GROMACS .gro file of C-alpha atoms in nm:
model
  508
    1MET     CA    1  -1.787   3.575   0.937
    2ASN     CA    2  -2.033   3.804   0.756
    3SER     CA    3  -2.235   3.703   0.450
    4GLU     CA    4  -2.023   3.904   0.207
    5ASP     CA    5  -1.708   3.722   0.316
    6LEU     CA    6  -1.879   3.383   0.305
    7ILE     CA    7  -1.994   3.414  -0.055
    8ASN     CA    8  -1.641   3.499  -0.167
    9LEU     CA    9  -1.507   3.162  -0.050
   10THR     CA   10  -1.458   2.865  -0.280
   11ALA     CA   11  -1.665   2.551  -0.222
   12LEU     CA   12  -1.374   2.363  -0.065
   13GLU     CA   13  -1.296   2.660   0.158
   14ILE     CA   14  -1.658   2.662   0.273
   15ALA     CA   15  -1.649   2.290   0.351
   16SER     CA   16  -1.319   2.333   0.538
   17GLY     CA   17  -1.459   2.626   0.737
   18ILE     CA   18  -1.765   2.423   0.836
   19LYS     CA   19  -1.548   2.138   0.962
   20ALA     CA   20  -1.331   2.386   1.155
   21LYS     CA   21  -1.649   2.537   1.308
   22LYS     CA   22  -1.568   2.885   1.173
   23PHE     CA   23  -1.929   2.903   1.060
   24SER     CA   24  -2.227   2.669   1.039
   25VAL     CA   25  -2.410   2.509   0.747
   26PRO     CA   26  -2.728   2.713   0.818
   27GLU     CA   27  -2.520   3.033   0.813
   28VAL     CA   28  -2.375   2.942   0.476
   29ALA     CA   29  -2.710   2.844   0.323
   30GLY     CA   30  -2.872   3.159   0.460
   31SER     CA   31  -2.599   3.380   0.314
   32TYR     CA   32  -2.645   3.243  -0.036
   33ILE     CA   33  -3.025   3.254  -0.023
   34GLU     CA   34  -2.999   3.617   0.091
   35GLU     CA   35  -2.768   3.693  -0.202
   36ILE     CA   36  -3.008   3.531  -0.449
   37GLU     CA   37  -3.302   3.731  -0.315
   38LYS     CA   38  -3.097   4.051  -0.335
   39THR     CA   39  -2.950   4.014  -0.682
   40ASP     CA   40  -3.138   3.765  -0.895
   41LYS     CA   41  -3.437   3.979  -0.984
   42HIS     CA   42  -3.195   4.152  -1.217
   43PHE     CA   43  -2.984   3.868  -1.357
   44ASN     CA   44  -3.259   3.600  -1.366
   45ALA     CA   45  -3.017   3.312  -1.310
   46PHE     CA   46  -3.268   3.122  -1.093
   47LEU     CA   47  -3.615   2.997  -1.180
   48ALA     CA   48  -3.692   2.860  -0.834
   49VAL     CA   49  -3.531   2.871  -0.490
   50ALA     CA   50  -3.589   2.588  -0.242
   51LYS     CA   51  -3.561   2.822   0.055
   52GLU     CA   52  -3.738   2.635   0.332
   53ASN     CA   53  -3.607   2.296   0.229
   54ALA     CA   54  -3.250   2.429   0.206
   55VAL     CA   55  -3.273   2.571   0.558
   56LYS     CA   56  -3.412   2.241   0.689
   57ARG     CA   57  -3.145   2.036   0.509
   58ALA     CA   58  -2.872   2.268   0.638
   59SER     CA   59  -2.976   2.199   0.997
   60GLU     CA   60  -2.982   1.824   0.933
   61ILE     CA   61  -2.635   1.822   0.776
   62GLN     CA   62  -2.497   2.040   1.056
   63ALA     CA   63  -2.630   1.793   1.314
   64ARG     CA   64  -2.459   1.505   1.134
   65ILE     CA   65  -2.130   1.696   1.115
   66ASP     CA   66  -2.155   1.781   1.486
   67LYS     CA   67  -2.186   1.408   1.558
   68GLY     CA   68  -1.855   1.353   1.380
   69GLU     CA   69  -1.992   1.192   1.064
   70ASP     CA   70  -1.754   1.210   0.768
   71ILE     CA   71  -2.016   1.270   0.498
   72SER     CA   72  -1.805   1.403   0.208
   73PRO     CA   73  -1.546   1.676   0.136
   74LEU     CA   74  -1.830   1.901   0.017
   75ALA     CA   75  -2.076   1.840   0.301
   76GLY     CA   76  -2.276   2.153   0.384
   77VAL     CA   77  -2.191   2.339   0.063
   78PRO     CA   78  -2.484   2.496  -0.129
   79ILE     CA   79  -2.538   2.400  -0.492
   80ALA     CA   80  -2.778   2.500  -0.769
   81VAL     CA   81  -2.885   2.270  -1.052
   82LYS     CA   82  -3.003   2.337  -1.405
   83ASP     CA   83  -3.380   2.327  -1.442
   84ASN     CA   84  -3.378   2.025  -1.673
   85ILE     CA   85  -3.274   1.801  -1.381
   86SER     CA   86  -3.560   1.627  -1.201
   87THR     CA   87  -3.605   1.738  -0.839
   88GLU     CA   88  -3.873   1.572  -0.630
   89GLY     CA   89  -4.146   1.818  -0.534
   90LEU     CA   90  -3.955   2.118  -0.672
   91GLU     CA   91  -4.079   2.258  -1.001
   92THR     CA   92  -3.879   2.139  -1.300
   93THR     CA   93  -3.975   2.333  -1.611
   94CYS     CA   94  -3.680   2.306  -1.853
   95ALA     CA   95  -3.750   2.682  -1.885
   96SER     CA   96  -4.055   2.598  -2.096
   97LYS     CA   97  -4.419   2.697  -2.078
   98MET     CA   98  -4.487   2.335  -2.167
   99LEU     CA   99  -4.372   2.220  -1.820
  100LYS     CA  100  -4.470   2.520  -1.609
  101GLY     CA  101  -4.604   2.391  -1.277
  102TYR     CA  102  -4.464   2.039  -1.324
  103LYS     CA  103  -4.328   1.897  -0.997
  104PRO     CA  104  -4.156   1.559  -1.040
  105VAL     CA  105  -4.225   1.270  -0.806
  106PHE     CA  106  -3.863   1.148  -0.819
  107ASN     CA  107  -3.510   1.278  -0.804
  108ALA     CA  108  -3.258   1.244  -1.085
  109ALA     CA  109  -2.965   1.013  -1.006
  110ILE     CA  110  -2.738   1.316  -0.986
  111ILE     CA  111  -2.962   1.473  -0.718
  112GLU     CA  112  -2.951   1.155  -0.511
  113LYS     CA  113  -2.571   1.163  -0.522
  114LEU     CA  114  -2.556   1.530  -0.425
  115GLU     CA  115  -2.787   1.478  -0.130
  116SER     CA  116  -2.601   1.166  -0.016
  117ALA     CA  117  -2.282   1.375  -0.016
  118GLY     CA  118  -2.447   1.633   0.210
  119LEU     CA  119  -2.469   1.921  -0.039
  120ILE     CA  120  -2.755   2.168   0.004
  121ILE     CA  121  -2.965   2.216  -0.310
  122ILE     CA  122  -3.076   2.579  -0.302
  123GLY     CA  123  -3.258   2.608  -0.631
  124LYS     CA  124  -3.299   2.558  -1.005
  125ASN     CA  125  -3.115   2.761  -1.265
  126ASN     CA  126  -3.259   2.931  -1.572
  127MET     CA  127  -3.160   2.794  -1.912
  128ASP     CA  128  -3.245   2.790  -2.280
  129GLU     CA  129  -3.573   2.604  -2.323
  130PHE     CA  130  -3.509   2.228  -2.320
  131SER     CA  131  -3.136   2.316  -2.347
  132MET     CA  132  -3.188   2.439  -2.702
  133GLY     CA  133  -2.977   2.749  -2.742
  134SER     CA  134  -2.635   2.902  -2.683
  135SER     CA  135  -2.732   3.234  -2.530
  136GLY     CA  136  -2.975   3.195  -2.239
  137GLU     CA  137  -3.230   3.396  -2.437
  138ASN     CA  138  -3.464   3.110  -2.527
  139SER     CA  139  -3.615   3.069  -2.180
  140ALA     CA  140  -3.992   3.109  -2.150
  141PHE     CA  141  -3.928   3.296  -1.823
  142GLY     CA  142  -3.692   3.572  -1.933
  143VAL     CA  143  -3.331   3.599  -2.047
  144VAL     CA  144  -3.027   3.533  -1.829
  145ARG     CA  145  -2.806   3.842  -1.807
  146ASN     CA  146  -2.428   3.834  -1.805
  147PRO     CA  147  -2.285   3.941  -1.466
  148TRP     CA  148  -1.997   4.131  -1.633
  149ASN     CA  149  -2.228   4.335  -1.857
  150ASP     CA  150  -2.601   4.295  -1.820
  151SER     CA  151  -2.668   4.394  -2.181
  152ARG     CA  152  -2.482   4.078  -2.290
  153THR     CA  153  -2.575   3.713  -2.305
  154ALA     CA  154  -2.458   3.476  -2.032
  155GLY     CA  155  -2.425   3.199  -2.290
  156GLY     CA  156  -2.621   2.879  -2.299
  157SER     CA  157  -2.781   2.658  -2.254
  158SER     CA  158  -2.651   2.642  -1.894
  159GLY     CA  159  -2.637   3.022  -1.874
  160GLY     CA  160  -2.820   3.045  -1.543
  161SER     CA  161  -2.581   2.801  -1.378
  162ALA     CA  162  -2.266   2.982  -1.494
  163ALA     CA  163  -2.408   3.327  -1.418
  164ALA     CA  164  -2.514   3.222  -1.067
  165VAL     CA  165  -2.160   3.108  -0.986
  166ALA     CA  166  -2.006   3.422  -1.136
  167ILE     CA  167  -2.239   3.653  -0.942
  168GLY     CA  168  -2.178   3.472  -0.614
  169GLU     CA  169  -2.531   3.334  -0.575
  170THR     CA  170  -2.394   2.980  -0.539
  171PRO     CA  171  -2.045   2.835  -0.504
  172LEU     CA  172  -2.132   2.531  -0.717
  173ALA     CA  173  -2.373   2.448  -0.997
  174ILE     CA  174  -2.459   2.157  -1.222
  175GLY     CA  175  -2.508   2.223  -1.592
  176THR     CA  176  -2.554   1.999  -1.895
  177ASP     CA  177  -2.352   2.006  -2.215
  178THR     CA  178  -2.491   1.892  -2.551
  179GLY     CA  179  -2.270   2.088  -2.789
  180GLY     CA  180  -2.087   2.322  -2.553
  181SER     CA  181  -2.361   2.420  -2.309
  182ILE     CA  182  -2.136   2.407  -2.000
  183ARG     CA  183  -1.820   2.540  -2.161
  184LEU     CA  184  -1.972   2.832  -2.354
  185PRO     CA  185  -2.147   3.001  -2.057
  186CYS     CA  186  -1.838   2.937  -1.841
  187SER     CA  187  -1.631   3.122  -2.101
  188PHE     CA  188  -1.881   3.407  -2.129
  189CYS     CA  189  -1.917   3.442  -1.749
  190GLY     CA  190  -1.553   3.390  -1.645
  191VAL     CA  191  -1.596   3.068  -1.444
  192THR     CA  192  -1.467   2.710  -1.469
  193GLY     CA  193  -1.657   2.405  -1.589
  194ILE     CA  194  -1.603   2.045  -1.694
  195LYS     CA  195  -1.789   1.850  -1.961
  196PRO     CA  196  -1.709   1.488  -1.862
  197THR     CA  197  -1.666   1.190  -2.093
  198TYR     CA  198  -2.003   1.071  -2.220
  199GLY     CA  199  -2.145   0.822  -1.969
  200THR     CA  200  -1.933   0.934  -1.674
  201VAL     CA  201  -2.234   1.096  -1.504
  202SER     CA  202  -2.576   0.930  -1.507
  203ARG     CA  203  -2.840   1.096  -1.727
  204TYR     CA  204  -3.127   0.931  -1.538
  205GLY     CA  205  -3.381   1.201  -1.453
  206ILE     CA  206  -3.234   1.465  -1.685
  207ALA     CA  207  -3.477   1.584  -1.952
  208ALA     CA  208  -3.315   1.484  -2.280
  209TYR     CA  209  -3.235   1.717  -2.567
  210ALA     CA  210  -3.008   1.482  -2.766
  211SER     CA  211  -2.956   1.159  -2.577
  212SER     CA  212  -2.629   1.058  -2.744
  213LEU     CA  213  -2.472   1.401  -2.683
  214ASP     CA  214  -2.603   1.522  -2.345
  215GLN     CA  215  -2.375   1.508  -2.043
  216ALA     CA  216  -2.407   1.675  -1.701
  217GLY     CA  217  -2.104   1.833  -1.536
  218PRO     CA  218  -1.979   2.073  -1.267
  219ILE     CA  219  -1.946   2.453  -1.277
  220ALA     CA  220  -1.749   2.640  -1.010
  221GLN     CA  221  -1.502   2.920  -0.949
  222ASN     CA  222  -1.197   2.701  -1.004
  223ILE     CA  223  -1.085   2.360  -1.123
  224GLU     CA  224  -1.036   2.223  -0.769
  225ASP     CA  225  -1.402   2.277  -0.681
  226CYS     CA  226  -1.502   2.123  -1.015
  227ALA     CA  227  -1.285   1.818  -0.943
  228ALA     CA  228  -1.439   1.774  -0.598
  229LEU     CA  229  -1.791   1.801  -0.739
  230LEU     CA  230  -1.713   1.568  -1.029
  231SER     CA  231  -1.595   1.312  -0.774
  232VAL     CA  232  -1.939   1.326  -0.611
  233ILE     CA  233  -2.156   1.306  -0.922
  234SER     CA  234  -1.943   1.050  -1.108
  235GLU     CA  235  -1.844   0.848  -0.799
  236LYS     CA  236  -1.489   0.841  -0.935
  237PRO     CA  237  -1.204   0.979  -0.724
  238PHE     CA  238  -1.025   1.291  -0.843
  239GLU     CA  239  -0.751   1.466  -0.648
  240TYR     CA  240  -0.826   1.816  -0.526
  241ASN     CA  241  -0.693   2.058  -0.266
  242ASN     CA  242  -0.814   2.371  -0.090
  243ALA     CA  243  -0.540   2.578  -0.253
  244LEU     CA  244  -0.428   2.568  -0.614
  245THR     CA  245  -0.058   2.518  -0.663
  246SER     CA  246   0.181   2.569  -0.953
  247ASN     CA  247   0.462   2.362  -0.800
  248ALA     CA  248   0.419   2.079  -1.050
  249ASP     CA  249   0.550   2.107  -1.402
  250LEU     CA  250   0.427   1.985  -1.739
  251LYS     CA  251   0.744   1.822  -1.869
  252GLY     CA  252   0.659   1.561  -2.126
  253VAL     CA  253   0.306   1.693  -2.182
  254LYS     CA  254   0.239   1.761  -2.550
  255ILE     CA  255  -0.047   1.999  -2.626
  256GLY     CA  256  -0.196   2.044  -2.973
  257LEU     CA  257  -0.323   2.381  -3.095
  258PRO     CA  258  -0.581   2.364  -3.378
  259ALA     CA  259  -0.447   2.635  -3.612
  260ASN     CA  260  -0.769   2.656  -3.812
  261PHE     CA  261  -0.965   2.742  -3.495
  262PHE     CA  262  -0.738   3.041  -3.438
  263SER     CA  263  -0.745   3.146  -3.804
  264TYR     CA  264  -1.122   3.099  -3.834
  265SER     CA  265  -1.268   3.417  -3.982
  266GLU     CA  266  -1.500   3.481  -3.688
  267THR     CA  267  -1.237   3.435  -3.417
  268ALA     CA  268  -1.186   3.772  -3.248
  269GLU     CA  269  -0.830   3.900  -3.209
  270ASP     CA  270  -0.871   3.942  -2.833
  271VAL     CA  271  -0.984   3.580  -2.802
  272LYS     CA  272  -0.693   3.454  -3.011
  273GLU     CA  273  -0.442   3.661  -2.813
  274LYS     CA  274  -0.562   3.559  -2.465
  275VAL     CA  275  -0.596   3.189  -2.549
  276LEU     CA  276  -0.248   3.178  -2.704
  277THR     CA  277  -0.115   3.357  -2.395
  278ALA     CA  278  -0.267   3.079  -2.183
  279ALA     CA  279  -0.094   2.824  -2.406
  280LYS     CA  280   0.237   3.007  -2.352
  281GLU     CA  281   0.185   2.988  -1.974
  282LEU     CA  282   0.160   2.611  -2.004
  283GLU     CA  283   0.463   2.604  -2.232
  284ALA     CA  284   0.659   2.797  -1.971
  285ALA     CA  285   0.558   2.528  -1.720
  286GLY     CA  286   0.718   2.264  -1.940
  287ALA     CA  287   0.452   2.166  -2.193
  288VAL     CA  288   0.538   2.125  -2.561
  289LEU     CA  289   0.306   2.311  -2.801
  290GLU     CA  290   0.246   2.205  -3.160
  291GLU     CA  291   0.002   2.339  -3.416
  292PHE     CA  292  -0.214   2.114  -3.632
  293GLU     CA  293  -0.519   2.143  -3.855
  294MET     CA  294  -0.840   2.021  -3.692
  295PRO     CA  295  -0.985   1.770  -3.939
  296LEU     CA  296  -1.337   1.806  -4.080
  297MET     CA  297  -1.391   2.151  -3.927
  298ASP     CA  298  -1.644   2.245  -4.196
  299TYR     CA  299  -1.862   1.950  -4.094
  300ILE     CA  300  -1.875   2.010  -3.717
  301ILE     CA  301  -2.190   2.221  -3.710
  302PRO     CA  302  -2.383   2.036  -3.985
  303ALA     CA  303  -2.319   1.695  -3.824
  304TYR     CA  304  -2.397   1.825  -3.475
  305CYS     CA  305  -2.720   1.995  -3.584
  306ILE     CA  306  -2.852   1.702  -3.786
  307ILE     CA  307  -2.790   1.448  -3.509
  308GLY     CA  308  -2.892   1.679  -3.225
  309PHE     CA  309  -3.210   1.804  -3.390
  310ALA     CA  310  -3.313   1.454  -3.499
  311GLU     CA  311  -3.281   1.323  -3.144
  312ALA     CA  312  -3.461   1.630  -3.011
  313SER     CA  313  -3.760   1.571  -3.238
  314SER     CA  314  -3.789   1.220  -3.099
  315ASN     CA  315  -3.729   1.310  -2.734
  316LEU     CA  316  -3.982   1.594  -2.732
  317ALA     CA  317  -4.261   1.397  -2.897
  318LYS     CA  318  -4.396   1.306  -2.552
  319TYR     CA  319  -4.483   1.668  -2.474
  320ASP     CA  320  -4.822   1.651  -2.641
  321GLY     CA  321  -5.070   1.798  -2.393
  322LEU     CA  322  -5.212   1.456  -2.304
  323ARG     CA  323  -4.991   1.270  -2.060
  324PHE     CA  324  -4.841   1.572  -1.884
  325GLY     CA  325  -4.740   1.925  -1.961
  326TYR     CA  326  -4.928   2.223  -2.098
  327ARG     CA  327  -5.266   2.160  -2.260
  328SER     CA  328  -5.422   2.436  -2.465
  329PRO     CA  329  -5.751   2.562  -2.319
  330ASN     CA  330  -5.865   2.630  -2.676
  331ALA     CA  331  -5.841   2.268  -2.789
  332LYS     CA  332  -6.177   2.101  -2.861
  333THR     CA  333  -6.069   1.788  -3.048
  334LEU     CA  334  -5.784   1.538  -3.014
  335SER     CA  335  -5.614   1.685  -3.318
  336GLU     CA  336  -5.637   2.034  -3.167
  337VAL     CA  337  -5.494   1.911  -2.834
  338TYR     CA  338  -5.180   1.798  -3.014
  339ARG     CA  339  -5.150   2.094  -3.249
  340LEU     CA  340  -5.243   2.381  -3.016
  341SER     CA  341  -5.072   2.248  -2.704
  342ARG     CA  342  -4.738   2.206  -2.880
  343SER     CA  343  -4.776   2.527  -3.077
  344GLU     CA  344  -4.857   2.736  -2.767
  345GLY     CA  345  -4.644   2.546  -2.515
  346LEU     CA  346  -4.313   2.533  -2.702
  347GLY     CA  347  -4.091   2.824  -2.802
  348MET     CA  348  -3.980   2.913  -3.154
  349GLU     CA  349  -3.629   2.767  -3.125
  350VAL     CA  350  -3.762   2.435  -2.994
  351LYS     CA  351  -4.018   2.416  -3.274
  352ARG     CA  352  -3.751   2.495  -3.532
  353LYS     CA  353  -3.536   2.207  -3.408
  354ILE     CA  354  -3.829   1.965  -3.396
  355MET     CA  355  -3.928   2.046  -3.754
  356PHE     CA  356  -3.571   2.019  -3.879
  357GLY     CA  357  -3.519   1.693  -3.691
  358SER     CA  358  -3.844   1.544  -3.820
  359PHE     CA  359  -3.738   1.632  -4.174
  360VAL     CA  360  -3.396   1.462  -4.157
  361LEU     CA  361  -3.555   1.151  -4.002
  362SER     CA  362  -3.825   1.123  -4.267
  363ALA     CA  363  -3.817   0.824  -4.500
  364ASP     CA  364  -3.717   1.034  -4.800
  365GLN     CA  365  -3.432   1.217  -4.624
  366TYR     CA  366  -3.295   0.970  -4.367
  367ASP     CA  367  -3.014   0.836  -4.585
  368THR     CA  368  -2.931   1.176  -4.730
  369TYR     CA  369  -2.891   1.353  -4.396
  370TYR     CA  370  -2.912   1.151  -4.075
  371ARG     CA  371  -2.717   0.845  -4.189
  372LYS     CA  372  -2.449   1.067  -4.345
  373ALA     CA  373  -2.421   1.272  -4.024
  374GLN     CA  374  -2.368   0.954  -3.822
  375GLN     CA  375  -2.097   0.848  -4.064
  376VAL     CA  376  -1.927   1.185  -4.020
  377ARG     CA  377  -1.954   1.140  -3.645
  378THR     CA  378  -1.758   0.816  -3.675
  379LEU     CA  379  -1.494   1.004  -3.872
  380PHE     CA  380  -1.465   1.256  -3.585
  381ILE     CA  381  -1.416   0.974  -3.336
  382ASP     CA  382  -1.144   0.819  -3.554
  383GLU     CA  383  -0.971   1.153  -3.614
  384TYR     CA  384  -0.961   1.235  -3.242
  385LYS     CA  385  -0.807   0.893  -3.172
  386LYS     CA  386  -0.530   0.976  -3.419
  387LEU     CA  387  -0.479   1.319  -3.263
  388PHE     CA  388  -0.443   1.170  -2.915
  389ASN     CA  389  -0.172   0.942  -3.045
  390ARG     CA  390   0.019   1.266  -3.117
  391PHE     CA  391  -0.094   1.484  -2.825
  392ASN     CA  392  -0.178   1.442  -2.459
  393MET     CA  393  -0.451   1.701  -2.499
  394ILE     CA  394  -0.578   1.980  -2.723
  395LEU     CA  395  -0.607   2.347  -2.629
  396SER     CA  396  -0.840   2.585  -2.813
  397PRO     CA  397  -1.076   2.877  -2.763
  398VAL     CA  398  -1.419   2.787  -2.628
  399ALA     CA  399  -1.596   3.027  -2.863
  400PRO     CA  400  -1.493   3.258  -3.148
  401THR     CA  401  -1.611   3.567  -2.958
  402THR     CA  402  -1.686   3.694  -2.611
  403ALA     CA  403  -2.045   3.740  -2.492
  404TYR     CA  404  -2.248   3.916  -2.758
  405GLU     CA  405  -2.532   4.162  -2.709
  406LEU     CA  406  -2.871   4.028  -2.607
  407GLY     CA  407  -3.092   3.997  -2.914
  408LYS     CA  408  -2.804   3.983  -3.162
  409ASN     CA  409  -2.829   3.609  -3.229
  410SER     CA  410  -3.168   3.537  -3.080
  411GLY     CA  411  -3.279   3.338  -3.384
  412ASP     CA  412  -3.643   3.444  -3.362
  413GLU     CA  413  -3.879   3.428  -3.657
  414GLN     CA  414  -3.755   3.767  -3.779
  415ASN     CA  415  -3.399   3.642  -3.817
  416ASP     CA  416  -3.297   3.608  -4.182
  417GLN     CA  417  -3.006   3.377  -4.102
  418PRO     CA  418  -3.097   3.153  -3.806
  419TRP     CA  419  -2.804   2.924  -3.890
  420ASN     CA  420  -2.557   3.190  -3.769
  421LYS     CA  421  -2.645   3.142  -3.402
  422TYR     CA  422  -2.530   2.780  -3.411
  423LEU     CA  423  -2.177   2.883  -3.510
  424SER     CA  424  -2.092   2.977  -3.150
  425ASP     CA  425  -2.061   2.598  -3.093
  426ILE     CA  426  -1.810   2.543  -3.375
  427PHE     CA  427  -1.514   2.487  -3.137
  428THR     CA  428  -1.707   2.276  -2.885
  429ALA     CA  429  -1.957   2.050  -3.064
  430SER     CA  430  -1.709   1.795  -3.203
  431VAL     CA  431  -1.616   1.706  -2.843
  432ASN     CA  432  -1.976   1.595  -2.784
  433LEU     CA  433  -1.993   1.410  -3.115
  434ALA     CA  434  -1.688   1.208  -3.007
  435GLY     CA  435  -1.802   1.174  -2.642
  436LEU     CA  436  -1.480   1.328  -2.504
  437PRO     CA  437  -1.407   1.526  -2.185
  438ALA     CA  438  -1.319   1.896  -2.190
  439ALA     CA  439  -1.273   2.171  -1.935
  440ALA     CA  440  -1.333   2.544  -1.982
  441LEU     CA  441  -1.111   2.784  -1.786
  442PRO     CA  442  -1.104   3.166  -1.779
  443CYS     CA  443  -0.790   3.320  -1.931
  444GLY     CA  444  -0.847   3.695  -1.943
  445PHE     CA  445  -1.071   3.968  -2.080
  446ASP     CA  446  -1.127   4.148  -2.407
  447LYS     CA  447  -1.100   4.525  -2.454
  448GLN     CA  448  -1.461   4.564  -2.337
  449GLY     CA  449  -1.393   4.385  -2.009
  450LEU     CA  450  -1.575   4.064  -2.107
  451PRO     CA  451  -1.432   3.725  -2.000
  452ILE     CA  452  -1.251   3.494  -2.240
  453GLY     CA  453  -1.216   3.120  -2.185
  454PHE     CA  454  -1.011   2.838  -2.333
  455GLN     CA  455  -1.080   2.466  -2.331
  456LEU     CA  456  -0.863   2.162  -2.270
  457ILE     CA  457  -0.984   1.856  -2.460
  458GLY     CA  458  -0.867   1.508  -2.365
  459SER     CA  459  -0.912   1.150  -2.476
  460ALA     CA  460  -1.198   0.947  -2.328
  461PHE     CA  461  -1.185   0.923  -1.946
  462SER     CA  462  -0.880   1.149  -1.921
  463GLU     CA  463  -1.048   1.396  -1.684
  464LYS     CA  464  -0.764   1.358  -1.432
  465LYS     CA  465  -0.506   1.476  -1.688
  466ILE     CA  466  -0.722   1.776  -1.779
  467ILE     CA  467  -0.776   1.863  -1.413
  468ASP     CA  468  -0.403   1.838  -1.341
  469VAL     CA  469  -0.316   2.078  -1.624
  470GLY     CA  470  -0.600   2.311  -1.525
  471ARG     CA  471  -0.472   2.310  -1.167
  472ILE     CA  472  -0.124   2.413  -1.280
  473TYR     CA  473  -0.264   2.688  -1.503
  474GLN     CA  474  -0.485   2.831  -1.229
  475GLY     CA  475  -0.196   2.811  -0.986
  476LEU     CA  476   0.000   3.038  -1.219
  477THR     CA  477  -0.279   3.286  -1.295
  478ASN     CA  478  -0.558   3.467  -1.112
  479HIS     CA  479  -0.828   3.498  -1.380
  480HIS     CA  480  -1.050   3.253  -1.192
  481LYS     CA  481  -1.035   3.472  -0.880
  482LEU     CA  482  -1.172   3.785  -1.048
  483LYS     CA  483  -1.538   3.865  -1.000
  484PRO     CA  484  -1.774   4.112  -1.168
  485LYS     CA  485  -1.821   4.447  -1.000
  486SER     CA  486  -2.146   4.516  -0.819
  487ALA     CA  487  -2.429   4.610  -1.050
  488SER     CA  488  -2.739   4.815  -0.983
  489TYR     CA  489  -2.986   4.544  -0.895
  490VAL     CA  490  -3.301   4.685  -1.050
  491PRO     CA  491  -3.587   4.438  -1.110
  492LEU     CA  492  -3.667   4.404  -1.480
  493PRO     CA  493  -4.014   4.348  -1.630
  494ASN     CA  494  -4.131   4.003  -1.741
  495LEU     CA  495  -3.880   3.810  -1.532
  496ARG     CA  496  -4.001   3.514  -1.326
  497PHE     CA  497  -3.870   3.469  -0.973
  498GLU     CA  498  -4.050   3.254  -0.724
  499VAL     CA  499  -3.950   3.083  -0.404
  500CYS     CA  500  -4.059   2.720  -0.401
  501GLU     CA  501  -4.075   2.465  -0.124
  502LYS     CA  502  -3.928   2.135  -0.235
  503LYS     CA  503  -4.101   1.871  -0.025
  504ASN     CA  504  -4.459   1.989   0.001
  505GLY     CA  505  -4.471   2.189  -0.321
  506GLU     CA  506  -4.610   2.503  -0.160
  507SER     CA  507  -4.489   2.840  -0.287
  508SER     CA  508  -4.385   3.101  -0.036
   0.00000   0.00000   0.00000
């Protein structure tokens, strides 16, 4: 099988082909590395590629498979991980100048699980710096470009992970979701992703943005691959098959539609139409649809920002130029080390969040802002509990719009209304505040040919129900099978692309 055919297979199809000896693990790894080297100078979805280590690991896994070892259903499949996940010996920068050159001495728990399951880690994906952003534009190493239209954002903060899957540079990726950072780029790039229940996947070794909101999860072409990968990283069994099927029905499944999400002033007509069409597909399969008003909608973004930014200001305090990270060469005194290193090493969006978070945690403002936001968070948890007494799950758009133009909501210091860029999370952030699971699935395209996604939100630890409904939907439709047309892969200025060796740290 040639490389072009290989990279069009799903992850489970790749694993099945390896077991059937249709192709080898080294062939698969080589095909994806070749695709990254060919295309990524344009899209900038990767910050580092573990080329030599991936080739070595592929040979080791192939030898184990040849001996008859039953490693896992995804053994031999390549995977990319977001660059905020610690990888031993492989540069982990969080897309920040502050951590450029940093090579961890340990693996995150999620990496240990992936390697134990025989997956081949091929590299680290670009992202918004320290996961702070919704567009993939806040990276210190260049923007991530949308595979469907390279003048558009790929979404964020896991934009590199979603774009890499959409392009065909990797069949699987791991992203993290703080307020929608898996679901939003999946929607913008036309791929599938799951934000698990808070605590389902270990956060050990993942650089924290907001510790009480962050959650790692899978990104893939379809819900079956996501389910298989979630089984690995959560160590909880989920059913999955090589082929999606629509044989099952949804009789007795009651799905709520938040009417105020659809009537929200910024919700584009194309988004509303395609998401409601997806709901009708599920209704035709037997589900019962009912509209309701999402409670406290006006407080989603304020509560999310106050809590998220406050935790960010605390979590990022350690990046001070002393213990590790960037240290300004211009610093002459201790005070200058702190001030200049953080000023030069951190981007504008990160600094904005740190300052905002420090303000709401200050003695004078703590009760006014942070305590109130936590009280509102409790109200969200209570309201979702009530909703799930009425509904089995909730269906809504992932974002009010499709991928917007690069630079439109960059939120740099010239932006008169930096608050506007946070509104892209208005349909997703309450899920993180309540610690609930949600899946994003592609459901069509707007008039400009840009992907549209919808999300299924469930009660805590109801991932299986969400996966089952997603499986039925994708068995009825083919949106998840569509891929962007080939682009002209022209290297762009100021983009960083380096090939790194994982174990010995040498660049090649």
